[in-house]
Amino acid sequence: MILPSACHDERRAPLAHGAFLSLPCSIPCLHVLTLIAIREAEMRSLGILIVAGILWLSVGIAQSLAGESVLDAVRDRGFVKCSIGNRLVGDTRIGPEGYEGFFPEFCRVVALAVLGDRKAVEMSPTLIRVGLESIAEGDVDLYVSNVTWTFSRDIALDLMPAAVLYYDGQGFMSHRGTVDGPLTELPSASVCVSRGTTTIGNLEDFIARHGLDWAIVPFESSQGRNDAFFSRRCDLLTTDRFALATMRTSSFDNPEDYVLHDEIISKEPLVAYVSTRDMTWATIVRWAIFATIVAEEKGITRDNHAAYLDSPDPEIRRLLGVDVVEGTEASGLDAAWARRVIAGAGNYGEIFERYLGADSPMGLDRGLNRLWKDGGLIYAPPFR
């Protein structure tokens, strides 16, 4: 900056003993510098205001692009949009309420939490690929099926698992009377398997690990694989155990002619998927599922939940809404949301037994899906 000429004048003020003090600037110069300082301060203030305005505008645009929350959209339309698998014939069926089954029941769990009505659900059967894409594109609110939690699904599709619904694994089915005892003691056998899947790799590892002389019979399609097994061209059929149970229940007139073996040779956590774009909604879905697990841990069921309202157990009081958990209102839920879930759907164990348990058409043992305290993997964080 070039200063006015007055500011370049050097004035000399007399001091004692003939000395002089050099004054680099005159009074007019000081006035000019003061004005410049004021102008610079004004410009800095203006810059701050401009930056603040840009930030405010950016937040507004981001909120506009994000649109309303999933919870608000659900309440505006009056029902939860839920995509379910289209091939779980043994588990999913049409009943008085529409689609019924283990996985569809968790759509109703969410509806009970946010709307208070287990029937306030629109379910659409889809292929797994279509269902996951529907979540990623925001066409549905959640996807529940026999879909495995994997890294690629998390990273590539902007999806996240709300919670594990069922711990599955690759298993085996045989014709009754074909195999006696553990499979690891079966020295030779033929196994029908789908080509180009992780299933065949898991099978190869199992055979090598136990030194078995098994013949792998690969097929391009699951239908070809199944047809070969049904016609006894293979001693064993291998795929996910849940799918095997479904096939046994839905494909045969006499399910008891086929044996589901206990051996599980891979990890297949089946989850409810939601979008990463609304973390509050993801949290609501997750804790609606966890509420069913906590209820089973505490012995609370559909029939006895009212008797626990006077319980001195702090966690039970929070679960049933007697004492309100901090942050509940901010999430958009009311205090009694988990109580509605339990009253309308029951606890996790009740849901499992109703659709998958020993007295159901599926006839499955809980296995890994027992509570953690009973030796299983089903576990919920503290309800507090």
mmCIF file of C-alpha atoms in Angstrom:
data_model
loop_
_atom_site.group_PDB
_atom_site.id
_atom_site.type_symbol
_atom_site.label_atom_id
_atom_site.label_comp_id
_atom_site.label_asym_id
_atom_site.label_seq_id
_atom_site.Cartn_x
_atom_site.Cartn_y
_atom_site.Cartn_z
ATOM 1 C CA MET A 1 0.000 0.000 0.000
ATOM 2 C CA ILE A 2 1.354 3.480 -0.942
ATOM 3 C CA LEU A 3 0.903 5.993 1.867
ATOM 4 C CA PRO A 4 0.198 9.706 1.348
ATOM 5 C CA SER A 5 3.270 11.910 1.157
ATOM 6 C CA ALA A 6 2.549 13.359 4.593
ATOM 7 C CA CYS A 7 3.327 9.971 6.008
ATOM 8 C CA HIS A 8 6.849 10.051 4.590
ATOM 9 C CA ASP A 9 7.783 13.316 6.270
ATOM 10 C CA GLU A 10 10.208 12.944 9.119
ATOM 11 C CA ARG A 11 9.781 15.498 11.877
ATOM 12 C CA ARG A 12 12.413 16.153 14.578
ATOM 13 C CA ALA A 13 11.325 17.050 18.100
ATOM 14 C CA PRO A 14 13.869 18.762 20.373
ATOM 15 C CA LEU A 15 14.956 16.956 23.531
ATOM 16 C CA ALA A 16 17.229 17.998 26.403
ATOM 17 C CA HIS A 17 20.998 18.485 25.809
ATOM 18 C CA GLY A 18 20.450 19.325 22.148
ATOM 19 C CA ALA A 19 19.185 15.884 21.147
ATOM 20 C CA PHE A 20 16.360 15.348 18.753
ATOM 21 C CA LEU A 21 13.686 12.589 18.480
ATOM 22 C CA SER A 22 12.829 11.600 14.943
ATOM 23 C CA LEU A 23 9.072 11.448 14.392
ATOM 24 C CA PRO A 24 8.373 9.271 11.341
ATOM 25 C CA CYS A 25 4.868 10.496 10.833
ATOM 26 C CA SER A 26 2.898 13.654 11.215
ATOM 27 C CA ILE A 27 -0.493 14.016 12.872
ATOM 28 C CA PRO A 28 -2.221 13.946 9.439
ATOM 29 C CA CYS A 29 -0.388 10.709 8.716
ATOM 30 C CA LEU A 30 -1.668 9.100 11.936
ATOM 31 C CA HIS A 31 -5.176 10.050 10.892
ATOM 32 C CA VAL A 32 -4.694 8.330 7.537
ATOM 33 C CA LEU A 33 -3.331 5.163 9.140
ATOM 34 C CA THR A 34 -6.269 5.057 11.516
ATOM 35 C CA LEU A 35 -8.675 5.242 8.589
ATOM 36 C CA ILE A 36 -6.810 2.450 6.817
ATOM 37 C CA ALA A 37 -6.954 0.225 9.917
ATOM 38 C CA ILE A 38 -10.673 0.856 10.241
ATOM 39 C CA ARG A 39 -11.203 -0.016 6.560
ATOM 40 C CA GLU A 40 -9.198 -3.248 6.925
ATOM 41 C CA ALA A 41 -11.264 -4.247 9.970
ATOM 42 C CA GLU A 42 -14.443 -3.566 8.021
ATOM 43 C CA MET A 43 -13.194 -5.743 5.146
ATOM 44 C CA ARG A 44 -12.337 -8.579 7.543
ATOM 45 C CA SER A 45 -15.809 -8.366 9.078
ATOM 46 C CA LEU A 46 -17.358 -8.412 5.623
ATOM 47 C CA GLY A 47 -15.300 -11.482 4.740
ATOM 48 C CA ILE A 48 -16.491 -13.283 7.869
ATOM 49 C CA LEU A 49 -20.093 -12.443 7.022
ATOM 50 C CA ILE A 50 -19.645 -13.735 3.461
ATOM 51 C CA VAL A 51 -18.102 -17.016 4.675
ATOM 52 C CA ALA A 52 -20.865 -17.459 7.267
ATOM 53 C CA GLY A 53 -23.468 -16.809 4.589
ATOM 54 C CA ILE A 54 -21.918 -19.402 2.278
ATOM 55 C CA LEU A 55 -21.857 -21.981 5.091
ATOM 56 C CA TRP A 56 -25.480 -21.258 5.992
ATOM 57 C CA LEU A 57 -26.496 -21.590 2.346
ATOM 58 C CA SER A 58 -24.555 -24.864 2.032
ATOM 59 C CA VAL A 59 -26.318 -26.341 5.050
ATOM 60 C CA GLY A 60 -29.669 -25.300 3.640
ATOM 61 C CA ILE A 61 -28.888 -26.865 0.270
ATOM 62 C CA ALA A 62 -27.681 -30.085 1.934
ATOM 63 C CA GLN A 63 -30.843 -30.317 3.995
ATOM 64 C CA SER A 64 -32.946 -29.681 0.916
ATOM 65 C CA LEU A 65 -31.136 -32.380 -1.029
ATOM 66 C CA ALA A 66 -31.453 -34.831 1.852
ATOM 67 C CA GLY A 67 -35.212 -34.345 1.966
ATOM 68 C CA GLU A 68 -37.363 -35.538 4.820
ATOM 69 C CA SER A 69 -36.200 -38.294 7.120
ATOM 70 C CA VAL A 70 -37.242 -41.899 6.542
ATOM 71 C CA LEU A 71 -39.224 -41.828 9.788
ATOM 72 C CA ASP A 72 -41.154 -38.739 8.653
ATOM 73 C CA ALA A 73 -41.806 -40.339 5.259
ATOM 74 C CA VAL A 74 -43.065 -43.534 6.910
ATOM 75 C CA ARG A 75 -45.426 -41.616 9.172
ATOM 76 C CA ASP A 76 -46.665 -39.420 6.326
ATOM 77 C CA ARG A 77 -47.576 -42.439 4.179
ATOM 78 C CA GLY A 78 -48.786 -44.505 7.138
ATOM 79 C CA PHE A 79 -46.825 -47.715 6.532
ATOM 80 C CA VAL A 80 -43.322 -49.181 6.309
ATOM 81 C CA LYS A 81 -42.040 -50.257 2.886
ATOM 82 C CA CYS A 82 -40.253 -53.559 3.342
ATOM 83 C CA SER A 83 -38.584 -55.702 0.697
ATOM 84 C CA ILE A 84 -38.461 -59.434 1.424
ATOM 85 C CA GLY A 85 -36.927 -62.417 -0.343
ATOM 86 C CA ASN A 86 -39.048 -64.094 -2.987
ATOM 87 C CA ARG A 87 -37.717 -67.637 -2.695
ATOM 88 C CA LEU A 88 -38.126 -68.528 0.968
ATOM 89 C CA VAL A 89 -41.213 -70.606 0.303
ATOM 90 C CA GLY A 90 -40.783 -72.722 3.417
ATOM 91 C CA ASP A 91 -40.451 -69.717 5.706
ATOM 92 C CA THR A 92 -42.579 -67.061 4.004
ATOM 93 C CA ARG A 93 -46.209 -67.701 3.231
ATOM 94 C CA ILE A 94 -49.430 -65.812 2.664
ATOM 95 C CA GLY A 95 -51.612 -65.615 5.764
ATOM 96 C CA PRO A 96 -54.410 -63.470 7.183
ATOM 97 C CA GLU A 97 -52.026 -60.504 7.554
ATOM 98 C CA GLY A 98 -50.396 -60.951 4.154
ATOM 99 C CA TYR A 99 -46.829 -62.213 4.020
ATOM 100 C CA GLU A 100 -45.895 -64.120 7.160
ATOM 101 C CA GLY A 101 -42.629 -65.700 8.239
ATOM 102 C CA PHE A 102 -39.485 -65.209 10.283
ATOM 103 C CA PHE A 103 -37.984 -62.446 8.145
ATOM 104 C CA PRO A 104 -41.278 -60.661 7.349
ATOM 105 C CA GLU A 105 -42.012 -60.575 11.086
ATOM 106 C CA PHE A 106 -39.156 -58.123 11.565
ATOM 107 C CA CYS A 107 -40.822 -55.749 9.106
ATOM 108 C CA ARG A 108 -43.781 -55.840 11.485
ATOM 109 C CA VAL A 109 -41.466 -55.300 14.462
ATOM 110 C CA VAL A 110 -40.334 -52.005 12.908
ATOM 111 C CA ALA A 111 -43.922 -51.013 12.081
ATOM 112 C CA LEU A 112 -44.927 -51.635 15.701
ATOM 113 C CA ALA A 113 -42.072 -49.443 16.949
ATOM 114 C CA VAL A 114 -42.734 -46.428 14.721
ATOM 115 C CA LEU A 115 -46.469 -46.690 13.931
ATOM 116 C CA GLY A 116 -47.911 -48.921 16.642
ATOM 117 C CA ASP A 117 -49.576 -51.211 14.087
ATOM 118 C CA ARG A 118 -48.099 -54.541 12.951
ATOM 119 C CA LYS A 119 -50.284 -54.453 9.838
ATOM 120 C CA ALA A 120 -48.926 -51.069 8.695
ATOM 121 C CA VAL A 121 -46.451 -52.698 6.311
ATOM 122 C CA GLU A 122 -46.185 -52.962 2.539
ATOM 123 C CA MET A 123 -44.072 -56.015 1.674
ATOM 124 C CA SER A 124 -42.633 -56.645 -1.781
ATOM 125 C CA PRO A 125 -40.979 -60.002 -2.597
ATOM 126 C CA THR A 126 -37.816 -59.466 -4.649
ATOM 127 C CA LEU A 127 -34.593 -61.114 -5.707
ATOM 128 C CA ILE A 128 -31.725 -60.280 -3.360
ATOM 129 C CA ARG A 129 -30.015 -58.059 -5.943
ATOM 130 C CA VAL A 130 -33.214 -56.103 -6.607
ATOM 131 C CA GLY A 131 -33.981 -55.763 -2.910
ATOM 132 C CA LEU A 132 -30.546 -54.370 -2.108
ATOM 133 C CA GLU A 133 -30.726 -51.920 -5.004
ATOM 134 C CA SER A 134 -34.161 -50.788 -3.795
ATOM 135 C CA ILE A 135 -32.665 -49.912 -0.413
ATOM 136 C CA ALA A 136 -29.717 -48.103 -1.990
ATOM 137 C CA GLU A 137 -32.058 -46.050 -4.201
ATOM 138 C CA GLY A 138 -34.461 -45.223 -1.362
ATOM 139 C CA ASP A 139 -37.436 -47.077 -2.858
ATOM 140 C CA VAL A 140 -37.999 -49.139 0.310
ATOM 141 C CA ASP A 141 -37.245 -48.544 3.987
ATOM 142 C CA LEU A 142 -35.553 -51.846 4.813
ATOM 143 C CA TYR A 143 -34.717 -55.222 3.305
ATOM 144 C CA VAL A 144 -35.057 -58.470 5.250
ATOM 145 C CA SER A 145 -34.291 -61.853 3.742
ATOM 146 C CA ASN A 146 -31.697 -64.611 3.819
ATOM 147 C CA VAL A 147 -29.084 -62.087 2.672
ATOM 148 C CA THR A 148 -25.556 -62.367 4.042
ATOM 149 C CA TRP A 149 -23.663 -59.448 5.539
ATOM 150 C CA THR A 150 -20.556 -58.938 3.388
ATOM 151 C CA PHE A 151 -17.894 -56.280 2.908
ATOM 152 C CA SER A 152 -18.756 -55.734 -0.752
ATOM 153 C CA ARG A 153 -22.414 -55.035 0.018
ATOM 154 C CA ASP A 154 -21.461 -52.540 2.703
ATOM 155 C CA ILE A 155 -18.915 -50.686 0.597
ATOM 156 C CA ALA A 156 -20.388 -50.772 -2.912
ATOM 157 C CA LEU A 157 -24.071 -50.063 -2.372
ATOM 158 C CA ASP A 158 -24.184 -47.507 0.491
ATOM 159 C CA LEU A 159 -25.910 -50.087 2.668
ATOM 160 C CA MET A 160 -25.434 -51.103 6.257
ATOM 161 C CA PRO A 161 -26.699 -54.017 8.345
ATOM 162 C CA ALA A 162 -29.076 -52.865 11.053
ATOM 163 C CA ALA A 163 -28.665 -56.105 13.014
ATOM 164 C CA VAL A 164 -28.118 -59.818 12.504
ATOM 165 C CA LEU A 165 -31.436 -61.660 12.410
ATOM 166 C CA TYR A 166 -30.149 -65.198 11.942
ATOM 167 C CA TYR A 167 -26.710 -66.796 12.098
ATOM 168 C CA ASP A 168 -26.554 -69.261 9.241
ATOM 169 C CA GLY A 169 -23.826 -71.341 7.652
ATOM 170 C CA GLN A 170 -23.236 -73.769 4.821
ATOM 171 C CA GLY A 171 -24.657 -77.168 5.656
ATOM 172 C CA PHE A 172 -25.540 -80.541 4.183
ATOM 173 C CA MET A 173 -28.686 -82.515 3.442
ATOM 174 C CA SER A 174 -28.849 -86.228 2.648
ATOM 175 C CA HIS A 175 -31.433 -88.865 1.831
ATOM 176 C CA ARG A 176 -32.500 -90.561 5.046
ATOM 177 C CA GLY A 177 -30.616 -93.801 5.549
ATOM 178 C CA THR A 178 -27.704 -92.722 3.359
ATOM 179 C CA VAL A 179 -25.469 -91.333 6.100
ATOM 180 C CA ASP A 180 -25.065 -92.692 9.613
ATOM 181 C CA GLY A 181 -23.066 -90.685 12.128
ATOM 182 C CA PRO A 182 -20.968 -87.544 11.625
ATOM 183 C CA LEU A 183 -20.129 -86.508 8.085
ATOM 184 C CA THR A 184 -16.435 -86.459 8.931
ATOM 185 C CA GLU A 185 -16.667 -90.236 9.377
ATOM 186 C CA LEU A 186 -18.146 -90.719 5.889
ATOM 187 C CA PRO A 187 -15.091 -91.794 3.867
ATOM 188 C CA SER A 188 -16.646 -91.513 0.395
ATOM 189 C CA ALA A 189 -19.654 -89.665 -0.986
ATOM 190 C CA SER A 190 -20.821 -87.583 -3.956
ATOM 191 C CA VAL A 191 -21.896 -83.989 -3.267
ATOM 192 C CA CYS A 192 -24.114 -81.788 -5.461
ATOM 193 C CA VAL A 193 -23.001 -78.146 -5.372
ATOM 194 C CA SER A 194 -23.432 -74.932 -7.373
ATOM 195 C CA ARG A 195 -20.508 -73.913 -9.571
ATOM 196 C CA GLY A 196 -19.020 -70.417 -9.336
ATOM 197 C CA THR A 197 -19.989 -69.819 -5.701
ATOM 198 C CA THR A 198 -18.213 -69.596 -2.363
ATOM 199 C CA THR A 199 -20.096 -72.799 -1.527
ATOM 200 C CA ILE A 200 -17.820 -74.941 -3.688
ATOM 201 C CA GLY A 201 -14.682 -73.393 -2.186
ATOM 202 C CA ASN A 202 -15.947 -74.037 1.340
ATOM 203 C CA LEU A 203 -16.671 -77.643 0.371
ATOM 204 C CA GLU A 204 -13.178 -78.154 -1.062
ATOM 205 C CA ASP A 205 -11.645 -76.797 2.154
ATOM 206 C CA PHE A 206 -13.818 -79.094 4.288
ATOM 207 C CA ILE A 207 -12.834 -82.169 2.248
ATOM 208 C CA ALA A 208 -9.132 -81.313 2.420
ATOM 209 C CA ARG A 209 -9.235 -80.475 6.129
ATOM 210 C CA HIS A 210 -10.720 -83.855 7.049
ATOM 211 C CA GLY A 211 -8.979 -85.981 4.420
ATOM 212 C CA LEU A 212 -12.226 -87.185 2.842
ATOM 213 C CA ASP A 213 -12.542 -89.028 -0.466
ATOM 214 C CA TRP A 214 -15.626 -87.156 -1.655
ATOM 215 C CA ALA A 215 -16.563 -86.485 -5.269
ATOM 216 C CA ILE A 216 -17.705 -82.925 -6.008
ATOM 217 C CA VAL A 217 -20.494 -82.796 -8.610
ATOM 218 C CA PRO A 218 -20.844 -79.147 -9.751
ATOM 219 C CA PHE A 219 -23.845 -77.628 -11.554
ATOM 220 C CA GLU A 220 -24.314 -74.312 -13.303
ATOM 221 C CA SER A 221 -27.730 -73.670 -11.736
ATOM 222 C CA SER A 222 -29.287 -74.345 -8.371
ATOM 223 C CA GLN A 223 -32.212 -76.011 -10.126
ATOM 224 C CA GLY A 224 -29.879 -78.473 -11.879
ATOM 225 C CA ARG A 225 -28.138 -79.137 -8.589
ATOM 226 C CA ASN A 226 -31.416 -79.783 -6.785
ATOM 227 C CA ASP A 227 -32.814 -82.016 -9.540
ATOM 228 C CA ALA A 228 -29.677 -84.150 -9.440
ATOM 229 C CA PHE A 229 -29.943 -84.554 -5.683
ATOM 230 C CA PHE A 230 -33.652 -85.374 -5.745
ATOM 231 C CA SER A 231 -33.027 -88.055 -8.383
ATOM 232 C CA ARG A 232 -30.287 -89.536 -6.154
ATOM 233 C CA ARG A 233 -27.398 -88.722 -8.455
ATOM 234 C CA CYS A 234 -25.650 -87.352 -5.360
ATOM 235 C CA ASP A 235 -25.476 -88.580 -1.790
ATOM 236 C CA LEU A 236 -25.356 -85.062 -0.343
ATOM 237 C CA LEU A 237 -26.544 -81.569 -1.240
ATOM 238 C CA THR A 238 -24.715 -78.557 0.181
ATOM 239 C CA THR A 239 -25.729 -74.880 0.403
ATOM 240 C CA ASP A 240 -26.793 -72.488 3.188
ATOM 241 C CA ARG A 241 -28.556 -74.414 5.934
ATOM 242 C CA PHE A 242 -31.559 -72.101 6.003
ATOM 243 C CA ALA A 243 -32.060 -72.698 2.265
ATOM 244 C CA LEU A 244 -31.744 -76.457 2.803
ATOM 245 C CA ALA A 245 -34.437 -76.357 5.477
ATOM 246 C CA THR A 246 -36.647 -74.322 3.154
ATOM 247 C CA MET A 247 -36.189 -76.808 0.312
ATOM 248 C CA ARG A 248 -36.913 -79.761 2.551
ATOM 249 C CA THR A 249 -40.117 -78.161 3.803
ATOM 250 C CA SER A 250 -41.454 -76.811 0.520
ATOM 251 C CA SER A 251 -40.199 -79.195 -2.159
ATOM 252 C CA PHE A 252 -41.133 -82.609 -0.858
ATOM 253 C CA ASP A 253 -44.298 -84.422 0.104
ATOM 254 C CA ASN A 254 -42.383 -86.194 2.869
ATOM 255 C CA PRO A 255 -39.788 -83.868 4.423
ATOM 256 C CA GLU A 256 -38.847 -86.601 6.885
ATOM 257 C CA ASP A 257 -37.254 -88.531 4.009
ATOM 258 C CA TYR A 258 -34.385 -86.031 4.130
ATOM 259 C CA VAL A 259 -31.901 -85.268 6.893
ATOM 260 C CA LEU A 260 -30.378 -81.885 7.734
ATOM 261 C CA HIS A 261 -26.965 -82.526 9.266
ATOM 262 C CA ASP A 262 -25.488 -80.594 12.175
ATOM 263 C CA GLU A 263 -22.195 -79.777 10.467
ATOM 264 C CA ILE A 264 -21.824 -76.096 9.478
ATOM 265 C CA ILE A 265 -18.728 -75.207 7.450
ATOM 266 C CA SER A 266 -19.013 -71.431 6.848
ATOM 267 C CA LYS A 267 -20.256 -68.180 8.424
ATOM 268 C CA GLU A 268 -23.407 -66.632 6.939
ATOM 269 C CA PRO A 269 -24.854 -63.852 9.154
ATOM 270 C CA LEU A 270 -28.255 -62.942 7.694
ATOM 271 C CA VAL A 271 -29.158 -59.319 8.360
ATOM 272 C CA ALA A 272 -31.737 -56.580 7.953
ATOM 273 C CA TYR A 273 -30.252 -54.045 5.539
ATOM 274 C CA VAL A 274 -30.922 -50.289 5.584
ATOM 275 C CA SER A 275 -29.451 -47.303 3.757
ATOM 276 C CA THR A 276 -26.505 -45.348 5.154
ATOM 277 C CA ARG A 277 -28.212 -42.069 4.205
ATOM 278 C CA ASP A 278 -30.362 -41.838 7.351
ATOM 279 C CA MET A 279 -28.513 -42.945 10.457
ATOM 280 C CA THR A 280 -31.408 -42.161 12.787
ATOM 281 C CA TRP A 281 -33.621 -44.569 10.848
ATOM 282 C CA ALA A 282 -30.859 -47.195 10.900
ATOM 283 C CA THR A 283 -30.659 -46.809 14.678
ATOM 284 C CA ILE A 284 -34.430 -47.183 15.074
ATOM 285 C CA VAL A 285 -34.501 -50.388 13.000
ATOM 286 C CA ARG A 286 -31.485 -51.776 14.870
ATOM 287 C CA TRP A 287 -32.943 -51.159 18.312
ATOM 288 C CA ALA A 288 -36.394 -52.422 17.359
ATOM 289 C CA ILE A 289 -34.677 -55.754 16.648
ATOM 290 C CA PHE A 290 -32.533 -55.517 19.790
ATOM 291 C CA ALA A 291 -35.675 -54.913 21.872
ATOM 292 C CA THR A 292 -36.907 -58.421 20.997
ATOM 293 C CA ILE A 293 -33.576 -59.862 22.167
ATOM 294 C CA VAL A 294 -33.472 -57.922 25.441
ATOM 295 C CA ALA A 295 -37.056 -59.023 26.091
ATOM 296 C CA GLU A 296 -36.063 -62.683 25.750
ATOM 297 C CA GLU A 297 -33.068 -62.160 28.043
ATOM 298 C CA LYS A 298 -35.426 -60.750 30.678
ATOM 299 C CA GLY A 299 -38.121 -63.406 30.202
ATOM 300 C CA ILE A 300 -40.658 -60.882 28.877
ATOM 301 C CA THR A 301 -43.168 -62.261 26.359
ATOM 302 C CA ARG A 302 -46.232 -61.140 24.436
ATOM 303 C CA ASP A 303 -48.472 -62.591 27.113
ATOM 304 C CA ASN A 304 -46.716 -61.450 30.294
ATOM 305 C CA HIS A 305 -45.220 -58.053 29.394
ATOM 306 C CA ALA A 306 -47.821 -56.109 31.402
ATOM 307 C CA ALA A 307 -46.793 -57.933 34.581
ATOM 308 C CA TYR A 308 -43.289 -56.458 34.274
ATOM 309 C CA LEU A 309 -44.401 -52.821 34.362
ATOM 310 C CA ASP A 310 -43.852 -52.763 38.141
ATOM 311 C CA SER A 311 -40.464 -54.498 37.936
ATOM 312 C CA PRO A 312 -37.640 -52.930 39.986
ATOM 313 C CA ASP A 313 -35.115 -53.985 37.297
ATOM 314 C CA PRO A 314 -33.861 -50.682 35.781
ATOM 315 C CA GLU A 315 -33.274 -52.197 32.334
ATOM 316 C CA ILE A 316 -36.769 -53.677 32.223
ATOM 317 C CA ARG A 317 -38.233 -50.323 33.257
ATOM 318 C CA ARG A 318 -36.348 -48.620 30.429
ATOM 319 C CA LEU A 319 -37.328 -51.313 27.920
ATOM 320 C CA LEU A 320 -41.022 -51.011 28.730
ATOM 321 C CA GLY A 321 -40.965 -47.212 28.821
ATOM 322 C CA VAL A 322 -41.686 -46.849 32.526
ATOM 323 C CA ASP A 323 -38.428 -44.897 32.742
ATOM 324 C CA VAL A 324 -37.524 -42.985 29.588
ATOM 325 C CA VAL A 325 -34.082 -43.429 28.041
ATOM 326 C CA GLU A 326 -32.349 -40.111 27.374
ATOM 327 C CA GLY A 327 -32.527 -39.193 23.687
ATOM 328 C CA THR A 328 -35.671 -41.196 22.938
ATOM 329 C CA GLU A 329 -37.752 -38.141 22.079
ATOM 330 C CA ALA A 330 -35.010 -36.696 19.860
ATOM 331 C CA SER A 331 -35.031 -39.908 17.804
ATOM 332 C CA GLY A 332 -38.717 -39.450 17.036
ATOM 333 C CA LEU A 333 -39.862 -42.374 19.190
ATOM 334 C CA ASP A 334 -42.078 -42.277 22.253
ATOM 335 C CA ALA A 335 -41.395 -43.988 25.572
ATOM 336 C CA ALA A 336 -43.600 -47.038 24.891
ATOM 337 C CA TRP A 337 -42.216 -48.033 21.472
ATOM 338 C CA ALA A 338 -40.394 -51.183 22.668
ATOM 339 C CA ARG A 339 -43.386 -52.261 24.755
ATOM 340 C CA ARG A 340 -45.507 -52.179 21.582
ATOM 341 C CA VAL A 341 -42.941 -54.352 19.798
ATOM 342 C CA ILE A 342 -43.040 -56.990 22.528
ATOM 343 C CA ALA A 343 -46.833 -56.878 22.876
ATOM 344 C CA GLY A 344 -47.360 -57.169 19.126
ATOM 345 C CA ALA A 345 -44.600 -59.549 18.019
ATOM 346 C CA GLY A 346 -43.113 -61.144 21.120
ATOM 347 C CA ASN A 347 -39.473 -61.633 21.992
ATOM 348 C CA TYR A 348 -36.819 -63.051 19.669
ATOM 349 C CA GLY A 349 -37.262 -66.592 20.965
ATOM 350 C CA GLU A 350 -41.017 -66.457 20.409
ATOM 351 C CA ILE A 351 -40.529 -65.215 16.845
ATOM 352 C CA PHE A 352 -37.988 -67.965 16.129
ATOM 353 C CA GLU A 353 -40.148 -70.750 17.521
ATOM 354 C CA ARG A 354 -43.273 -69.481 15.778
ATOM 355 C CA TYR A 355 -41.752 -69.599 12.299
ATOM 356 C CA LEU A 356 -38.612 -71.750 12.449
ATOM 357 C CA GLY A 357 -38.672 -73.826 15.637
ATOM 358 C CA ALA A 358 -39.240 -77.489 16.352
ATOM 359 C CA ASP A 359 -43.036 -77.166 16.236
ATOM 360 C CA SER A 360 -43.046 -75.145 12.996
ATOM 361 C CA PRO A 361 -42.978 -76.577 9.450
ATOM 362 C CA MET A 362 -39.265 -75.665 9.268
ATOM 363 C CA GLY A 363 -38.408 -77.709 12.373
ATOM 364 C CA LEU A 364 -35.067 -75.999 13.066
ATOM 365 C CA ASP A 365 -33.052 -76.169 16.252
ATOM 366 C CA ARG A 366 -31.891 -72.735 17.421
ATOM 367 C CA GLY A 367 -28.221 -73.687 17.314
ATOM 368 C CA LEU A 368 -26.128 -70.529 16.990
ATOM 369 C CA ASN A 369 -29.319 -68.498 17.330
ATOM 370 C CA ARG A 370 -29.645 -69.208 21.021
ATOM 371 C CA LEU A 371 -29.082 -66.318 23.393
ATOM 372 C CA TRP A 372 -25.471 -65.628 24.290
ATOM 373 C CA LYS A 373 -26.100 -66.821 27.850
ATOM 374 C CA ASP A 374 -27.342 -70.158 26.469
ATOM 375 C CA GLY A 375 -24.271 -70.739 24.319
ATOM 376 C CA GLY A 376 -25.468 -68.962 21.163
ATOM 377 C CA LEU A 377 -24.545 -65.758 19.348
ATOM 378 C CA ILE A 378 -27.749 -63.749 19.784
ATOM 379 C CA TYR A 379 -26.792 -60.677 21.775
ATOM 380 C CA ALA A 380 -28.035 -57.120 22.290
ATOM 381 C CA PRO A 381 -26.159 -54.142 23.779
ATOM 382 C CA PRO A 382 -27.389 -52.733 27.108
ATOM 383 C CA PHE A 383 -30.770 -51.011 26.896
ATOM 384 C CA ARG A 384 -29.901 -47.737 28.575
#
